CSV table of C-alpha atoms in Angstrom, one decimal:
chain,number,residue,atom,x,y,z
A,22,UNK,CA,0.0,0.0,0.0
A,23,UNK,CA,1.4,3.5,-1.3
A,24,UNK,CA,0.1,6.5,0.8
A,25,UNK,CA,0.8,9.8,-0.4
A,26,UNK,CA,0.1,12.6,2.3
A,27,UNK,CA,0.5,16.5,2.2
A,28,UNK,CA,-0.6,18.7,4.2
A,29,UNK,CA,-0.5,22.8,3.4
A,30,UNK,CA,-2.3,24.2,7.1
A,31,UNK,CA,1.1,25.9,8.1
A,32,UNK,CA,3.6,28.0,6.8
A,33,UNK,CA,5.2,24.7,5.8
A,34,UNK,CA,4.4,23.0,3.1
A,35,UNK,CA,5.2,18.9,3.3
A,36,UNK,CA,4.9,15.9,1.1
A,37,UNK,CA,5.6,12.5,2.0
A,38,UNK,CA,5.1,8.9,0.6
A,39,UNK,CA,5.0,6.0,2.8
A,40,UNK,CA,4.8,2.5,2.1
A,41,UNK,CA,3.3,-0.4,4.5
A,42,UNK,CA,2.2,-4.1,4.8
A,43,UNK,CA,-0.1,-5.5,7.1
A,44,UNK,CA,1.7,-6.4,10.2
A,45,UNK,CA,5.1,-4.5,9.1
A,46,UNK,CA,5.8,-1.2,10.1
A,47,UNK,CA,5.0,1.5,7.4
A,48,UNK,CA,8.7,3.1,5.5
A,49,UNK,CA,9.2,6.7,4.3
A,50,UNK,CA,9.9,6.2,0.5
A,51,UNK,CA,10.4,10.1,0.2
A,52,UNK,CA,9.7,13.4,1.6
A,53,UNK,CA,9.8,17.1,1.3
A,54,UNK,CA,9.0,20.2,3.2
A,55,UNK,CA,9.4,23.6,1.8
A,56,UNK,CA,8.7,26.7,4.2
A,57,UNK,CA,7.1,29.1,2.0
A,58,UNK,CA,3.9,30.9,3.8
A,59,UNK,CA,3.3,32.9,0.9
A,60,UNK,CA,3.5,30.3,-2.2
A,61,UNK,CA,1.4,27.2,-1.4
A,62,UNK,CA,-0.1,27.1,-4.6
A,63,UNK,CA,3.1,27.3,-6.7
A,64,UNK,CA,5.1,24.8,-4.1
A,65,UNK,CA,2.8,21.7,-3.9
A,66,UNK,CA,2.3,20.6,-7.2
A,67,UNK,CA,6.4,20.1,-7.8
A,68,UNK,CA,7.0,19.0,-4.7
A,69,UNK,CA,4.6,16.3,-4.9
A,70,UNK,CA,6.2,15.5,-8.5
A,71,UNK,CA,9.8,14.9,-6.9
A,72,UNK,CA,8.5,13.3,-4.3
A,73,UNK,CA,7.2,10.8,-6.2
A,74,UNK,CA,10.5,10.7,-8.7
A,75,UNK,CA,12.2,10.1,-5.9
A,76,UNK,CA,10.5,7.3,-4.9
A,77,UNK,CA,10.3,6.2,-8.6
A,78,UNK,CA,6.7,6.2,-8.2
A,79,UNK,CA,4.4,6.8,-10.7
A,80,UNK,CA,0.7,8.6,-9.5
A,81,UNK,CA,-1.1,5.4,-10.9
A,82,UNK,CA,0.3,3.1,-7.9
A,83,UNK,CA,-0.7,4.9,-5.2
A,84,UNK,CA,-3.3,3.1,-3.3
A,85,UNK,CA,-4.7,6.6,-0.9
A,86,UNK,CA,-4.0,10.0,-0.4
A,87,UNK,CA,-3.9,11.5,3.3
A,88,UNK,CA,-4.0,15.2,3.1
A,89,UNK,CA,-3.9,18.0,6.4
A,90,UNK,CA,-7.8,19.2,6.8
A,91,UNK,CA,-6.4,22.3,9.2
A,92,UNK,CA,-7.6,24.0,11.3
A,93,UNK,CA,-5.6,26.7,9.3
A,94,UNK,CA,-5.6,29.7,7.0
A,95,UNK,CA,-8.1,30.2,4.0
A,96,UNK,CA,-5.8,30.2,1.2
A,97,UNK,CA,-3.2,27.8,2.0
A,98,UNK,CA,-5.0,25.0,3.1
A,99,UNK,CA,-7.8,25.0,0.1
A,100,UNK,CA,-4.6,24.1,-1.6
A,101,UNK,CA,-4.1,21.3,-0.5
A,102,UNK,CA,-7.9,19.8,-0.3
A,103,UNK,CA,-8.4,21.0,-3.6
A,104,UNK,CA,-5.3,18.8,-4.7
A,105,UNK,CA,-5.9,15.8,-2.7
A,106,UNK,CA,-9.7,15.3,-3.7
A,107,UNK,CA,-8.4,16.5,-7.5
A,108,UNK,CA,-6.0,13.5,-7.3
A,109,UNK,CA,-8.8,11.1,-5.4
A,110,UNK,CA,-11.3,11.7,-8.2
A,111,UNK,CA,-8.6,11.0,-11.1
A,112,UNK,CA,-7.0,8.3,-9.4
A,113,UNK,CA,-10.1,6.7,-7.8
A,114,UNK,CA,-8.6,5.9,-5.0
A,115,UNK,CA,-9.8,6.9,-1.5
A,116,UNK,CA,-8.7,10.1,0.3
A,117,UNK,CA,-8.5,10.8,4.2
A,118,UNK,CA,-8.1,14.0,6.4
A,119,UNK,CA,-6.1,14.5,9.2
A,120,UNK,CA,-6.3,17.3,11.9
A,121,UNK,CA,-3.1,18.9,11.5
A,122,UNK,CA,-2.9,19.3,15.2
A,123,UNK,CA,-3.1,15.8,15.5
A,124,UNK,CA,-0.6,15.3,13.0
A,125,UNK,CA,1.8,17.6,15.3
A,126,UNK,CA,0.6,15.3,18.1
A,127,UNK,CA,1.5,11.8,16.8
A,128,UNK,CA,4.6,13.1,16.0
A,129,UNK,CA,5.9,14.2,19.2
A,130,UNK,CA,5.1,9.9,20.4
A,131,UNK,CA,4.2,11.8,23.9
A,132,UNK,CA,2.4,9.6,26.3
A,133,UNK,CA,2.0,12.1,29.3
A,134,UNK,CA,-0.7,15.2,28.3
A,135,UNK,CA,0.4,18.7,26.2
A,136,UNK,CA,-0.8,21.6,24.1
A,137,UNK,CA,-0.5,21.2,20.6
A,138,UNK,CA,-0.7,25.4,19.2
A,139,UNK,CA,-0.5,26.7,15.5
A,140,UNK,CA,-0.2,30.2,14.3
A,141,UNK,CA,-3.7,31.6,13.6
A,142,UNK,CA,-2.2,35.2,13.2
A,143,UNK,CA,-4.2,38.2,14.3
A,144,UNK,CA,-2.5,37.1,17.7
A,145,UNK,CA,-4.3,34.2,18.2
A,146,UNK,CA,-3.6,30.5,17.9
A,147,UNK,CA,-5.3,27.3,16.7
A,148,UNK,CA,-5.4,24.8,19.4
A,149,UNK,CA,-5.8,21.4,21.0
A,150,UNK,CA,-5.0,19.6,24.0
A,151,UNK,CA,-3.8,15.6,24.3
A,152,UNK,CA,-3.6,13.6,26.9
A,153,UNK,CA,-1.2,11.1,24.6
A,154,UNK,CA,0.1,11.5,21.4
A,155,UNK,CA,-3.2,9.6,20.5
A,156,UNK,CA,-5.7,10.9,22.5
A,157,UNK,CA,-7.4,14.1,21.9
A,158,UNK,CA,-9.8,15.6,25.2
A,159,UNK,CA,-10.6,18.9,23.3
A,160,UNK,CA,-10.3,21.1,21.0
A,161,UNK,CA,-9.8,21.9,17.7
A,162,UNK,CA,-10.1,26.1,19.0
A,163,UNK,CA,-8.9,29.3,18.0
A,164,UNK,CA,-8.4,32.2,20.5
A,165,UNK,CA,-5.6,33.9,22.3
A,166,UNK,CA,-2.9,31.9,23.3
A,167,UNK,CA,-3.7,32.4,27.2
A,168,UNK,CA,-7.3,30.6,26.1
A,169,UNK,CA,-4.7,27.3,25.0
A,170,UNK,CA,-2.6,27.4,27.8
A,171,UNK,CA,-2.7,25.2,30.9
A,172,UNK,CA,0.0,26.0,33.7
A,173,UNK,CA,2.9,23.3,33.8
A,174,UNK,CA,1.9,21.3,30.3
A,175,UNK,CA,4.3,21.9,27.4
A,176,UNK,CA,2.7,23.1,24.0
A,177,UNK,CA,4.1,22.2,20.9
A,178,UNK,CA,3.8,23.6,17.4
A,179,UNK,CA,5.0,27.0,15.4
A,180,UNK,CA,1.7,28.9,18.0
A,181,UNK,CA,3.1,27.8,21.3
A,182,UNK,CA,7.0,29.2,19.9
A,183,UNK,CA,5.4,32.4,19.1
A,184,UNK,CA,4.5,33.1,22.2
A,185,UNK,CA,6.9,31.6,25.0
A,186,UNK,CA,5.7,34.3,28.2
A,187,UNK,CA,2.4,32.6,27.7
A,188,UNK,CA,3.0,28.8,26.5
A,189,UNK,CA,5.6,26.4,27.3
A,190,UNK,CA,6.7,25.8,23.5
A,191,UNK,CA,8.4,22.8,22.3
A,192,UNK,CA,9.2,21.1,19.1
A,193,UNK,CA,8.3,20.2,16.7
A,194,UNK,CA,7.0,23.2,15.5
A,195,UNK,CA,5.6,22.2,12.0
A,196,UNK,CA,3.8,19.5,10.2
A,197,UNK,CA,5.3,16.5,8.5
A,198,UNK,CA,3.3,14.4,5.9
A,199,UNK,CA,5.0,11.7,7.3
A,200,UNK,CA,3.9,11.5,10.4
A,201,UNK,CA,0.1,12.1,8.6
A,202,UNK,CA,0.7,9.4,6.5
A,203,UNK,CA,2.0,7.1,9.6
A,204,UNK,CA,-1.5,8.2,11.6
A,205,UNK,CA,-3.7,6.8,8.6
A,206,UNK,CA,-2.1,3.7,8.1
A,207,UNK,CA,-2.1,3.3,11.9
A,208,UNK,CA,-5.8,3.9,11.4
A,209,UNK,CA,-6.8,2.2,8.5
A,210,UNK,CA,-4.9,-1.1,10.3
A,211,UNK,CA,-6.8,-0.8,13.2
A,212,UNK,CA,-4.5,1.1,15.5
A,213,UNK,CA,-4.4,3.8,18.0
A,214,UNK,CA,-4.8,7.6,17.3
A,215,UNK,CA,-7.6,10.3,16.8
A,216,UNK,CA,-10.1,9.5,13.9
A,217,UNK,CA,-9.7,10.3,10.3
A,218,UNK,CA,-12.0,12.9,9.0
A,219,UNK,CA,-13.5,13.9,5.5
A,220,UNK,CA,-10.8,15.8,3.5
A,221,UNK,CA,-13.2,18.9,4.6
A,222,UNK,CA,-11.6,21.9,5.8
A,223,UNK,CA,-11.3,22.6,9.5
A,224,UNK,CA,-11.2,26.7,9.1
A,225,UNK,CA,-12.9,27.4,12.6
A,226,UNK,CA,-13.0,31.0,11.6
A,227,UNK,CA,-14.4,33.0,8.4
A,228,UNK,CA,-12.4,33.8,5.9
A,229,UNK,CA,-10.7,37.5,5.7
A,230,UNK,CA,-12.3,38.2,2.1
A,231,UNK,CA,-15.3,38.1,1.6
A,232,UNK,CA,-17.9,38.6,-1.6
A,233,UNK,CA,-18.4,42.4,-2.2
A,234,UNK,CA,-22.1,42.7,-1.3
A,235,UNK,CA,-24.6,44.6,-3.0
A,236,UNK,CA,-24.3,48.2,-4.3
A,237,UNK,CA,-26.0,50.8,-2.5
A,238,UNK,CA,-28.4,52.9,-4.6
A,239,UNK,CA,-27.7,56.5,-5.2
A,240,UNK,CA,-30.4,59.2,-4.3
A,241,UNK,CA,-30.2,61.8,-6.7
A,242,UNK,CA,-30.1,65.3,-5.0
């Protein structure tokens, strides 16, 4: 089984192709993570290409894409549903979203509880708190990082480095598509870790643009 996973939430944007058996443990065929807040769009397509040349991969082997549903800014992460449900539909294979604060989580392989904080901007943060690295008790939020915080727990994630007077950051700070691919299989074999979702995005707050509304009519004097 070839997973491809990706996830565009963050300021990083990260690719990754895994491989797994039943009953083996799944292996990173390749990865990439480029840190580009500003050029989602323009950085996912190609780095999905050499990720899969570097794994000698062609597109028609892969077996599911996992994709980063958020919660995260507008723009960026319609990239990358947009793509993965693109590729689900042309491929006909199944596609699965992953909180990309869970992704954070299962990466850190935690077992006592944490924070896990992404940057929201406007001085706020997206949130969640774990009691494992499999284990979600709430959240996903947005607020102020004070509303995330809980004295003595360590936060991880690019939110919780952002604001150190207020949570206890840690690393790691972004996303990897490897560890979203490792949660999926981990699902998908019956394993531990928070539920897949619909590749749906998680915005948790309106966009900033919005659709011009209607004009207002001119009185004539």
């Amino acid at each position: 089984m070839l997973v491809l996973a990706f996830d565009t939430a963050t300021a990083a944007v990260t690719v990754a192709l895994s491989e797994w058996a039943p009953g083996e443990t799944p292996r990173l065929r390749a990865e990439s993570k480029v840190v580009d807040r500003r050029r989602h769009a323009e950085v996912l397509a190609p780095a999905i290409g050499t990720v899969l040349g570097d794994a000698r991969v062609s597109r028609e082997e892969l077996s599911a894409i996992a994709v980063g549903v958020g919660p995260g800014p507008y723009t960026g992460l319609r990239v990358g549903l947009v793509t993965a449900r693109s590729l689900g539909a042309v491929l006909q294979i199944p596609v699965h979203g992953v909180c990309t604060l869970d992704a954070l989580a299962w990466e850190s392989k935690r077992t006592d509880p944490f924070v896990v904080a992404t940057d929201a901007r406007r001085k706020e943060v997206y949130w969640a708190r774990y009691d494992s690295a499999t284990v979600r008790t709430d959240g996903p939020s947005v607020g102020k990082p004070a509303d995330a915080a809980v004295p003595g727990l360590p936060a991880l994630g690019e939110g919780a480095l952002l604001y150190p007077d207020v949570l206890k950051g840690e690393t790691p700070a972004l996303p990897s598509a490897a560890a979203i691919a490792e949660l999926v299989v981990s699902r998908l074999s019956g394993g531990e870790g928070p539920d897949l979702l619909p590749p749906e995005p998680l915005y948790l707050r309106k966009p900033d643009a919005r659709e011009p509304g209607p004009r207002k009519r001119v009185t004539p004097g």
